[in-house]
Short mmCIF file of C-alpha atoms in Angstrom, two decimals:
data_model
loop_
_atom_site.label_atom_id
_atom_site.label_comp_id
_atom_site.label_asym_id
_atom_site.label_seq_id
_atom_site.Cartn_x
_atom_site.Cartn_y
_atom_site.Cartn_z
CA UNK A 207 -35.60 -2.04 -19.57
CA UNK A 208 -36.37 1.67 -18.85
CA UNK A 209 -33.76 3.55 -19.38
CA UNK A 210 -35.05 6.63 -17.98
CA UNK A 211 -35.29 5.38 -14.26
CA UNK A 212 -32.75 7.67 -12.73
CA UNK A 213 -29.44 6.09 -14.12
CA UNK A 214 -27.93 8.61 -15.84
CA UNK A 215 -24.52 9.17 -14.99
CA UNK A 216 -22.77 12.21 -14.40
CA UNK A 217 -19.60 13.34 -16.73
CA UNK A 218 -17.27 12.78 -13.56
CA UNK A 219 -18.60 9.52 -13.23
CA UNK A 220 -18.67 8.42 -16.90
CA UNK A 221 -14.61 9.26 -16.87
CA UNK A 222 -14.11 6.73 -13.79
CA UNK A 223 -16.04 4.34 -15.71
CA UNK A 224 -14.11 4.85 -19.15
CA UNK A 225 -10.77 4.91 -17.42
CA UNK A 226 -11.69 1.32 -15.26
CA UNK A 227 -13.34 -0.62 -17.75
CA UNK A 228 -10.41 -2.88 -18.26
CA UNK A 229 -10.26 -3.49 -14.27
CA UNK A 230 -10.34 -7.18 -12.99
CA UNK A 231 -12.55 -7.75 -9.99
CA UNK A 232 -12.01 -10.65 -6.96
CA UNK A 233 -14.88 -12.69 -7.82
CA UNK A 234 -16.87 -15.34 -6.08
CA UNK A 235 -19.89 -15.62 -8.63
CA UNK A 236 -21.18 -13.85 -11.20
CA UNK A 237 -23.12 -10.55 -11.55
CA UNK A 238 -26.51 -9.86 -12.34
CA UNK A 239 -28.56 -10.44 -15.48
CA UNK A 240 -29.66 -7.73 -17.59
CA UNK A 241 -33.54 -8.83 -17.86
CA UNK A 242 -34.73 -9.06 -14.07
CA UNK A 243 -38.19 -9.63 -13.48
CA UNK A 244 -40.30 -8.25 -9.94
CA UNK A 245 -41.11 -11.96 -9.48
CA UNK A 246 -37.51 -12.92 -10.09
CA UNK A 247 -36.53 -15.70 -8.12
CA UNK A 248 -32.99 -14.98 -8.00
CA UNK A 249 -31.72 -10.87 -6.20
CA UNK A 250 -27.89 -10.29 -6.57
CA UNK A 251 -25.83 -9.15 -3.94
CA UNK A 252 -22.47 -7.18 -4.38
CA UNK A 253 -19.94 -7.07 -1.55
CA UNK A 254 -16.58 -6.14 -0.88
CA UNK A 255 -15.30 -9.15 1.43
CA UNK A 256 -13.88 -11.40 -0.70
CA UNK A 257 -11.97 -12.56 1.64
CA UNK A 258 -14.88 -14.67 2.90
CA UNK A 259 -15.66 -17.65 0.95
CA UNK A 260 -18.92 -19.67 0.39
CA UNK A 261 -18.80 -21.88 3.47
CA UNK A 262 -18.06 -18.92 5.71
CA UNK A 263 -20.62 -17.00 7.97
CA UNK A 264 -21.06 -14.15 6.25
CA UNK A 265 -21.76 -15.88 2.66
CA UNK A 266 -24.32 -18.34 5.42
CA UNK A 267 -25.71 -14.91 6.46
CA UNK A 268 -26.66 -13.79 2.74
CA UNK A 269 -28.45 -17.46 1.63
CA UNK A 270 -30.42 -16.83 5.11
CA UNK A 271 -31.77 -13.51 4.47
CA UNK A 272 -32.23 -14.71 1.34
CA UNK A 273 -34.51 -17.49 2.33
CA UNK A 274 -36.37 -15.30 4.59
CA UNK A 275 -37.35 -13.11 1.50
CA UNK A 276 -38.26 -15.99 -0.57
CA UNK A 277 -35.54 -15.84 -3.16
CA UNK A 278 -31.78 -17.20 -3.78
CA UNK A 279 -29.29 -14.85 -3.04
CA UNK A 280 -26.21 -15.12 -6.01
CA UNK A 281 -23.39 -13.42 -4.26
CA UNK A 282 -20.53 -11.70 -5.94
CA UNK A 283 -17.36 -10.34 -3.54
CA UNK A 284 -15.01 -7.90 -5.19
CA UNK A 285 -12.05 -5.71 -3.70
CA UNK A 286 -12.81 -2.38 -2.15
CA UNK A 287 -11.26 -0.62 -4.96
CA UNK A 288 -12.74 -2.41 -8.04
CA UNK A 289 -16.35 -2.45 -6.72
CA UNK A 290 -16.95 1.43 -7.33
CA UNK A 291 -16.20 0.64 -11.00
CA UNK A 292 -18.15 -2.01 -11.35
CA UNK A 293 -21.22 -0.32 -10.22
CA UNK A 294 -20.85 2.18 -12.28
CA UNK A 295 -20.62 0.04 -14.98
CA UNK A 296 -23.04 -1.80 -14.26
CA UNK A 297 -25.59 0.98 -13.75
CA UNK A 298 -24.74 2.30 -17.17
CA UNK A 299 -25.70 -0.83 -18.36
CA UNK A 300 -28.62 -1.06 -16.64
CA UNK A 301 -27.24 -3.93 -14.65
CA UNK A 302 -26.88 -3.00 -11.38
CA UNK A 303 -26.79 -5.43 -8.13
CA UNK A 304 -30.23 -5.49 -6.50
CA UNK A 305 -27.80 -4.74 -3.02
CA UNK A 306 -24.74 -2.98 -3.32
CA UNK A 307 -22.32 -2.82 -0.23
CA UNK A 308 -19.73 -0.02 -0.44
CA UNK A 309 -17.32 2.00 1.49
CA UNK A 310 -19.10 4.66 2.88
CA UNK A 311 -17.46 7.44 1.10
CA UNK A 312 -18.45 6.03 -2.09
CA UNK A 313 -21.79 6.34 -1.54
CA UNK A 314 -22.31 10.07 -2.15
CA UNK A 315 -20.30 9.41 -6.05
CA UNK A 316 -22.98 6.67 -6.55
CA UNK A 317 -26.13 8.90 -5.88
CA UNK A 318 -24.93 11.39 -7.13
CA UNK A 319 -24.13 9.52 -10.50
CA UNK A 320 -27.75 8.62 -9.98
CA UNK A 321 -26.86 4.63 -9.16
CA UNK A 322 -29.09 4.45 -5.90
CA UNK A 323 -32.12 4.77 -4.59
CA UNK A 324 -33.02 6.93 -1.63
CA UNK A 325 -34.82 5.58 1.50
CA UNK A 326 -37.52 7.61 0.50
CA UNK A 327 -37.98 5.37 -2.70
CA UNK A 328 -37.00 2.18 -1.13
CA UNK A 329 -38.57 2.71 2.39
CA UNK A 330 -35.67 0.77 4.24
CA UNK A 331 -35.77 2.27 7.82
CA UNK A 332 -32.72 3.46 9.02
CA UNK A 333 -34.13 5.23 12.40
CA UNK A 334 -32.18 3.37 14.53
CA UNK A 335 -28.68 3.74 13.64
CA UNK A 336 -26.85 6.98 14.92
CA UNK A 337 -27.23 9.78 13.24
CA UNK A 338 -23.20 10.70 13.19
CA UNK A 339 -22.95 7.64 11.00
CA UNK A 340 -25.91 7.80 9.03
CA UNK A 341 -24.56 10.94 7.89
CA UNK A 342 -21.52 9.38 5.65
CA UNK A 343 -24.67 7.79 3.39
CA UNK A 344 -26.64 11.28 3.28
CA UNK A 345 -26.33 13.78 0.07
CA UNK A 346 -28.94 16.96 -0.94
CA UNK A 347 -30.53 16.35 1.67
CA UNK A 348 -31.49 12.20 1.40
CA UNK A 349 -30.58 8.95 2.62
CA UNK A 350 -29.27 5.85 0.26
CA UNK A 351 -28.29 2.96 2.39
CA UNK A 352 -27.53 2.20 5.92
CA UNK A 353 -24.37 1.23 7.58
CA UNK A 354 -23.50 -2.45 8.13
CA UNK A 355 -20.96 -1.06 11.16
CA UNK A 356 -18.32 1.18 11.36
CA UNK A 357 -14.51 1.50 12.59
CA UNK A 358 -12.53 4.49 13.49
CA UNK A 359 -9.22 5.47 14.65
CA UNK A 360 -8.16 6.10 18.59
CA UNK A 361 -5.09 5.92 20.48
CA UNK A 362 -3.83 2.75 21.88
CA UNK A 363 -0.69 2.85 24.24
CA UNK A 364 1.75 0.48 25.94
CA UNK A 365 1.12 0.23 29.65
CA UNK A 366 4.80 -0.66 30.08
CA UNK A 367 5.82 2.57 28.56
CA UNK A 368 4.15 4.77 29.83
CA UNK A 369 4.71 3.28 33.56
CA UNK A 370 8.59 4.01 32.82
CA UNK A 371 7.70 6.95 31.85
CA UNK A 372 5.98 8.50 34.98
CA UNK A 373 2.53 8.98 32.81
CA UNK A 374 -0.88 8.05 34.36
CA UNK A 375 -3.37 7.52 31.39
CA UNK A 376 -5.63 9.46 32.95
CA UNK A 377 -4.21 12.57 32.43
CA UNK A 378 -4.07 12.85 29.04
CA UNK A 379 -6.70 14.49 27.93
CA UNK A 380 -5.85 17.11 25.46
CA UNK A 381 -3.49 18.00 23.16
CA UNK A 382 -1.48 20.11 26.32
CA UNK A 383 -1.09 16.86 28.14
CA UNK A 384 -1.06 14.56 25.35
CA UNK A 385 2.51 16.08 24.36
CA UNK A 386 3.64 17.05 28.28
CA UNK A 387 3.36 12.68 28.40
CA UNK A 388 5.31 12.62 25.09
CA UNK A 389 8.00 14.57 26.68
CA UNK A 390 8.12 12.67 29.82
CA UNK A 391 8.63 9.20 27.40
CA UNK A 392 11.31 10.89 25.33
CA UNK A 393 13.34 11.55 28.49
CA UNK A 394 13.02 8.00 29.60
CA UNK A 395 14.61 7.36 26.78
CA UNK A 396 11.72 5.46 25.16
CA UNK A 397 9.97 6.40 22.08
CA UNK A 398 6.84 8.62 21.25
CA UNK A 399 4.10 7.82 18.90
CA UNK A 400 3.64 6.40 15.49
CA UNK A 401 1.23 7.47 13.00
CA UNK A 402 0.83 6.80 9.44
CA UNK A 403 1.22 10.58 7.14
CA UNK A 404 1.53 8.95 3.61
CA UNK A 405 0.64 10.79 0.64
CA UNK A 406 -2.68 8.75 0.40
CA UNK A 407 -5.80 8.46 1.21
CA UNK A 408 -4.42 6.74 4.66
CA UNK A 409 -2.66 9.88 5.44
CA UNK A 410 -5.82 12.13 5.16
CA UNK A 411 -8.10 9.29 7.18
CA UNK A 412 -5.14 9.68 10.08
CA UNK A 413 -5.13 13.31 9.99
CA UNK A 414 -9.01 14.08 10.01
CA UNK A 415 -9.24 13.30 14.37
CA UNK A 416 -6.65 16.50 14.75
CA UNK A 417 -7.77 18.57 11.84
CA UNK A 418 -11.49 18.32 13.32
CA UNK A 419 -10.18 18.36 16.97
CA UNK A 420 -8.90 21.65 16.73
CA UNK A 421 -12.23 22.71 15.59
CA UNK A 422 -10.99 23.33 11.47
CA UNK A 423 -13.74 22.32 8.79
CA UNK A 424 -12.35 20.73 5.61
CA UNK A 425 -13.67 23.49 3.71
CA UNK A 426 -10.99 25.70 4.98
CA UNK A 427 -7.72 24.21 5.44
CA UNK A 428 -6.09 27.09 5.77
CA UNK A 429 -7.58 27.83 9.02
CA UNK A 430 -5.74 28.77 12.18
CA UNK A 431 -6.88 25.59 13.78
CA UNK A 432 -5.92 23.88 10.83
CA UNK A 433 -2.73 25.39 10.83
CA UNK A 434 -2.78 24.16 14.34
CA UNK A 435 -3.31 20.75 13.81
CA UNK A 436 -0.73 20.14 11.19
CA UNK A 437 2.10 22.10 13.47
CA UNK A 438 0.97 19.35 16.23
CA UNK A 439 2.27 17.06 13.88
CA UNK A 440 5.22 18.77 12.70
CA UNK A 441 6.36 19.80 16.01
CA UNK A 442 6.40 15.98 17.02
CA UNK A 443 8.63 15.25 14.45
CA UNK A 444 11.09 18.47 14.94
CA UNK A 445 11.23 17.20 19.17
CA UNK A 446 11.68 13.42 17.78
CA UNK A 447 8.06 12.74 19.63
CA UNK A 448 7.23 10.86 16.30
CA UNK A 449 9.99 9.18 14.09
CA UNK A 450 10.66 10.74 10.61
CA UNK A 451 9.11 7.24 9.17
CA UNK A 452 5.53 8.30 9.59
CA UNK A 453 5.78 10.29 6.16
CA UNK A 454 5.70 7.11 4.30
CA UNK A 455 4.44 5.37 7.02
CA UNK A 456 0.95 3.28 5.79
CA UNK A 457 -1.56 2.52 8.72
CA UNK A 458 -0.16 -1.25 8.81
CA UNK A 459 3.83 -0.52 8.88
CA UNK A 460 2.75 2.29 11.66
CA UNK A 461 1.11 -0.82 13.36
CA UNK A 462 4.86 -2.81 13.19
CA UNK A 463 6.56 0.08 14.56
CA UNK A 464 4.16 0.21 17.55
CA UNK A 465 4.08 -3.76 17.59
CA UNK A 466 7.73 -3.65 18.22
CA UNK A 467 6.98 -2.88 21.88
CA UNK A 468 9.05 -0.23 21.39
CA UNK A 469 6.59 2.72 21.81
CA UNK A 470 3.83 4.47 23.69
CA UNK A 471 1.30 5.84 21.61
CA UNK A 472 0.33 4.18 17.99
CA UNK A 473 -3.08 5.83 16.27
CA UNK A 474 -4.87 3.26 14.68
CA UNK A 475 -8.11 1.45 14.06
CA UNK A 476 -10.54 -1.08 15.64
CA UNK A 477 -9.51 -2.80 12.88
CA UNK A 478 -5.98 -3.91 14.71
CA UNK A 479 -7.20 -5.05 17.87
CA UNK A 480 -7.04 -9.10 16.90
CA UNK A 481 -3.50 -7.78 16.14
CA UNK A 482 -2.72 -6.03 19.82
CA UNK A 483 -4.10 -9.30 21.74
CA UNK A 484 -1.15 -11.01 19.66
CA UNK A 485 1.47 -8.17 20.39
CA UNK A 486 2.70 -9.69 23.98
CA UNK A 487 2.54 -6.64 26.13
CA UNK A 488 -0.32 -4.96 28.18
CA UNK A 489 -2.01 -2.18 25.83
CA UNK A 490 -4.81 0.18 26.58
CA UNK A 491 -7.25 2.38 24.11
CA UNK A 492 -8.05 5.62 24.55
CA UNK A 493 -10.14 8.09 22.07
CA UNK A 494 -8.19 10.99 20.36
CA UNK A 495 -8.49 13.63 22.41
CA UNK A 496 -9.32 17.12 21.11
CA UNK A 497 -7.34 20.29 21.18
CA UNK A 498 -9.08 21.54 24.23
CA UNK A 499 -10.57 18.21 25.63
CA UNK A 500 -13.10 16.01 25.06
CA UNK A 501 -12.78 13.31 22.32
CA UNK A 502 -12.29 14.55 18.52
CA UNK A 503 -14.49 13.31 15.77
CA UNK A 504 -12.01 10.72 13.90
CA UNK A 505 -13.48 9.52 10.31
CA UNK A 506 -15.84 6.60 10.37
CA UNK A 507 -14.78 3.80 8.38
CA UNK A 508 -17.35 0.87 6.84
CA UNK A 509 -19.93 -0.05 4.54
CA UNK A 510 -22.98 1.20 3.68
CA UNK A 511 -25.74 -1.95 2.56
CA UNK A 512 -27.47 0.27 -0.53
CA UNK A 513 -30.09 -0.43 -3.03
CA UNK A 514 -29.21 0.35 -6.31
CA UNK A 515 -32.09 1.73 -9.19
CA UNK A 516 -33.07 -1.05 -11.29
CA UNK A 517 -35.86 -0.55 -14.28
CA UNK A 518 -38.45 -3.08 -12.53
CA UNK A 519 -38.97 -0.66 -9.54
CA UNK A 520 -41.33 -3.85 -8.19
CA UNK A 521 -38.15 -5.54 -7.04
CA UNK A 522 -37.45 -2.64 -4.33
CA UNK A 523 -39.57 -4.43 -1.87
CA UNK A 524 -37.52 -7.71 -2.09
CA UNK A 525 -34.42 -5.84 -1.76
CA UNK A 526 -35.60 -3.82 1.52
CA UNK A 527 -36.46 -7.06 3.37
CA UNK A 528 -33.01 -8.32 2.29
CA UNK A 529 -31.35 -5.09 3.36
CA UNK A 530 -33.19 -5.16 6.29
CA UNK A 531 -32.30 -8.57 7.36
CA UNK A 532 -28.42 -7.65 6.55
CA UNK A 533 -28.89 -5.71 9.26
CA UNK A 534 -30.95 -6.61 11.79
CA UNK A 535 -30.15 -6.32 15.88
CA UNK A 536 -28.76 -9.59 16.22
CA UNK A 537 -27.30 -10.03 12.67
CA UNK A 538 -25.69 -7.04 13.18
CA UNK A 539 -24.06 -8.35 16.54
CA UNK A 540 -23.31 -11.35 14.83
CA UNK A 541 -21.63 -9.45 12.04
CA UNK A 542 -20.02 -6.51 13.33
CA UNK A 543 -17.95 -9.26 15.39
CA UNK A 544 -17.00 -10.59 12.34
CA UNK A 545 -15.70 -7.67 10.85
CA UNK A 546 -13.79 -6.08 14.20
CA UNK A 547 -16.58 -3.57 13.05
CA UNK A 548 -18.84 -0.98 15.94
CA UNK A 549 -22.21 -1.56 15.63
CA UNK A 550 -24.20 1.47 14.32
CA UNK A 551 -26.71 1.59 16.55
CA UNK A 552 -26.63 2.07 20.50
CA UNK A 553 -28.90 -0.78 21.47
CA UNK A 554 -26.10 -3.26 19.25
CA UNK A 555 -23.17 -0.98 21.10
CA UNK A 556 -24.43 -2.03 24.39
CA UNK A 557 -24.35 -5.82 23.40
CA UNK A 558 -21.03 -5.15 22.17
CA UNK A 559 -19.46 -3.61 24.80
CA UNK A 560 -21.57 -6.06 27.47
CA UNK A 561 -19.62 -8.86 25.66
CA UNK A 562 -15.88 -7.81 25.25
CA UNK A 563 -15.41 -4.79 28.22
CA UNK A 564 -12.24 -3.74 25.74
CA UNK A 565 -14.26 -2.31 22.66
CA UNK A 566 -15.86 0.52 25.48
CA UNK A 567 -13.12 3.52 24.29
CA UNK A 568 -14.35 1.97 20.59
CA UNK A 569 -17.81 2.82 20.87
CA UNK A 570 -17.10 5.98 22.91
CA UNK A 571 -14.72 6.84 19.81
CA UNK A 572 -17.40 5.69 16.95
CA UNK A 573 -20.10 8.15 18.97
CA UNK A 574 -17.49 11.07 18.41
CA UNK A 575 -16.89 9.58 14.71
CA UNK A 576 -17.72 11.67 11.58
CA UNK A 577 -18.28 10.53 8.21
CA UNK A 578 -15.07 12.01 5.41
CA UNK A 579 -18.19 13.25 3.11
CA UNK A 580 -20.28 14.59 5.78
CA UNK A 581 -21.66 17.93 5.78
CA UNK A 582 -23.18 17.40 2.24
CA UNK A 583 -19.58 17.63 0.65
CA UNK A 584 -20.10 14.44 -1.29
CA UNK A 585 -18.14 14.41 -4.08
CA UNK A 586 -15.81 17.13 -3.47
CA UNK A 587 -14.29 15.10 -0.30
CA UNK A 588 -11.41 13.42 -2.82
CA UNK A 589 -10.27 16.57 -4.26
CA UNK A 590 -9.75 18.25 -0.45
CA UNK A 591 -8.15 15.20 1.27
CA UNK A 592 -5.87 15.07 -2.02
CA UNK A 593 -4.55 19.02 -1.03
CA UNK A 594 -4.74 17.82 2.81
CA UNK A 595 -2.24 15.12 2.45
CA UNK A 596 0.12 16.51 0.25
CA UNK A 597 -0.03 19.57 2.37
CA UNK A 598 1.02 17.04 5.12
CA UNK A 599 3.71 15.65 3.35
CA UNK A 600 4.93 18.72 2.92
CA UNK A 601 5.19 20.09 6.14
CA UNK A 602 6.44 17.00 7.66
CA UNK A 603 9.30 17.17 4.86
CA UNK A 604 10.17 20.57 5.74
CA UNK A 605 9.99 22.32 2.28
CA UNK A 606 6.96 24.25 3.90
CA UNK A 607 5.96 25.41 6.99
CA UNK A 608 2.38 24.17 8.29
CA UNK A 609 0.76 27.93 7.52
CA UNK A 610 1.88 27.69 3.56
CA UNK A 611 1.52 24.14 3.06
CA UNK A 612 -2.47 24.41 4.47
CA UNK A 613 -2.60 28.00 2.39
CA UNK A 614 -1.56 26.03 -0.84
CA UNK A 615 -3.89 23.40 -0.36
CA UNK A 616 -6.93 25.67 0.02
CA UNK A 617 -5.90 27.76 -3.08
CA UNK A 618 -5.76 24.12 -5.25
CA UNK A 619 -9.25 23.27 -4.00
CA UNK A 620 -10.70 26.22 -4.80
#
């Protein structure tokens, strides 16, 4: 096998490895061989749905592709957090999948622990899919992989509520009238809005739509709008807009709260909508508006369908029409369904939204939708939502105000 084709890894990524080598993955076959041949009959696929099982239609949708390329497709499912590890493993032991599906923010560790190929090496053709959500798969300048679909967050309310309340929908539209209908629901003596502010990963992915709707970059979190953003928050809590829970609050428990009927604004993802069919009282979805109008960018959520380096660079063209298939117009449509996922292209969108009327403030929201490691900051997106959400937690706590919490953060990234 040559060793030399691209797959050395970086220090950073070498640590993850040495640290996760013991981890335990949610398997529903086995991985790849070490000895793969460009005439191989057999291409492995990685994916992080193990949740689906062999007789479901996604596991259908792999044997077809595979069928369509002229191979057998042996598919192995892990969980989201176990799959990075593996494929870094794996790539160290020049081993990797021949498709990889990953979270899109892990895509920018992999390439740059030199684990994928580029489009320019594979030639997949990702020139119809958005360019906001290509973006999440794009570092120095290239392109590895191509979204399978993508979720976001937005605002859903209770139309019950808010009629109480005096509030037409309608005219909420920034972050002014946003909290003037706030006030009008406290009065009425119902309650605010929930969101979840946990010291994790969750709590940075809820705060990105307000940090980027006041116009901050994460490369300064210490920004007046930053500082703006967060003392939104804060002063929600301090007026009892938003209960005290939301500091530990994950993105499902946040979900309960706003499940319980009991209040008018939840922000959440596409992700619970099976979930607000269920909850037994009208709802409606609107996009998180931005500080001055207009809808903000909220993070885009989803996996990219990559193609990892292997030695035999002749198996590349296999994998694209695999790849390709994966995610195809109507396999897409098919899929994204599936998954409660957007589609990432507008000609998909249009089917979507032609189909179920209700997923229109989805797409609207996934067309605002940036990706956590856009603007080339790859791998240096963990280390700043780390600083962001522990400068959250402590503003919502009180031992710092908004302005010192954001100042701390930007003096640990740095």
């Amino acid at each position: 096998m040559n060793r030399s084709a691209g797959r050395r890894l970086t220090a950073a990524a070498l640590t993850v490895v040495a640290v996760t080598a013991g981890a335990t993955a949610c398997s529903s076959g086995e991985g790849g061989g070490s000895s793969k041949a460009a005439d191989s009959g057999t291409y492995t696929i990685w994916d992080p749905y193990p949740q689906f099982d062999k007789g479901s239609a996604w596991a259908k949708l792999l044997d077809d592709c595979g069928t369509k390329a002229g191979v057998q497709v042996k598919r192995t499912a892990f969980d989201t957090s176990d799959l990075t590890n593996k494929a870094l493993l794996a790539a160290q032991q020049d081993n990797s999948a021949d498709v990889l599906i990953v979270d899109n923010p892990v895509v920018s560790t992999l390439a740059e622990a030199g684990v994928l190929t580029s489009t320019e090496d594979n030639k997949l053709d990702t020139s119809a899919v958005d360019p906001n959500l290509l973006a999440a798969g794009q570092a120095g300048g290239k392109t590895y992989g191509t979204p399978i679909g993508a979720n976001t967050l937005a605002l859903y309310y209770n139309k019950a509520v808010l009629k109480k309340a005096g509030v037409d929908i309608a005219s909420v539209r920034d972050w002014k009238t946003l909290t003037a209908a706030l006030e009008k629901v406290d009065k009425a003596g119902e309650k605010g809005i929930t969101f979840s502010a946990i010291g994790t990963e969750e709590g940075s992915f809820q705060f990105l739509p307000w940090l980027w709707g006041s116009g901050a970059q994460l490369t300064e979190l210490d920004s007046t709008e930053a500082v703006s953003a967060l003392s939104l928050w804060n002063d929600w809590l301090k007026k009892g807009y938003a209960p005290n829970s939301v500091i530990s609050n994950t993105q499902t428990t946040s979900w309960q709260e706003f499940a319980s009927g009991d209040y008018a604004f939840a922000e959440n993802g596409t992700w619970q909508l099976a979930n607000a069919e269920k909850a037994g009282f009208d709802y409606g979805v609107i996009p998180v508006p931005g500080a001055k109008g207009g809808n903000a960018a909220a993070p885009t959520g989803g996996e990219f369908v990559t193609i990892p380096v292997q030695g035999e660079t002749g198996r590349y063209t296999t994998s694209q029409k695999l790849v390709s298939c994966l995610t195809s117009g109507q396999n897409l449509l098919d899929t994204d369904t599936t998954l409660s996922y957007v589609a990432p292209t507008g000609e998909v969108q249009d089917k979507q939204v032609a189909a179920d009327a209700k997923l229109k403030p989805w797409v609207e929201a996934v067309k605002a939708a940036k990706g956590r490691t856009s603007d080339d900051l790859g791998t240096k997106y963990p280390k700043i939502s780390e600083q962001m959400w522990k400068a959250v937690q402590s503003a919502l706590s009180g031992s710092k105000s908004p302005k010192d919490a954001l100042t701390a953060a930007q003096s640990a990234v740095k």
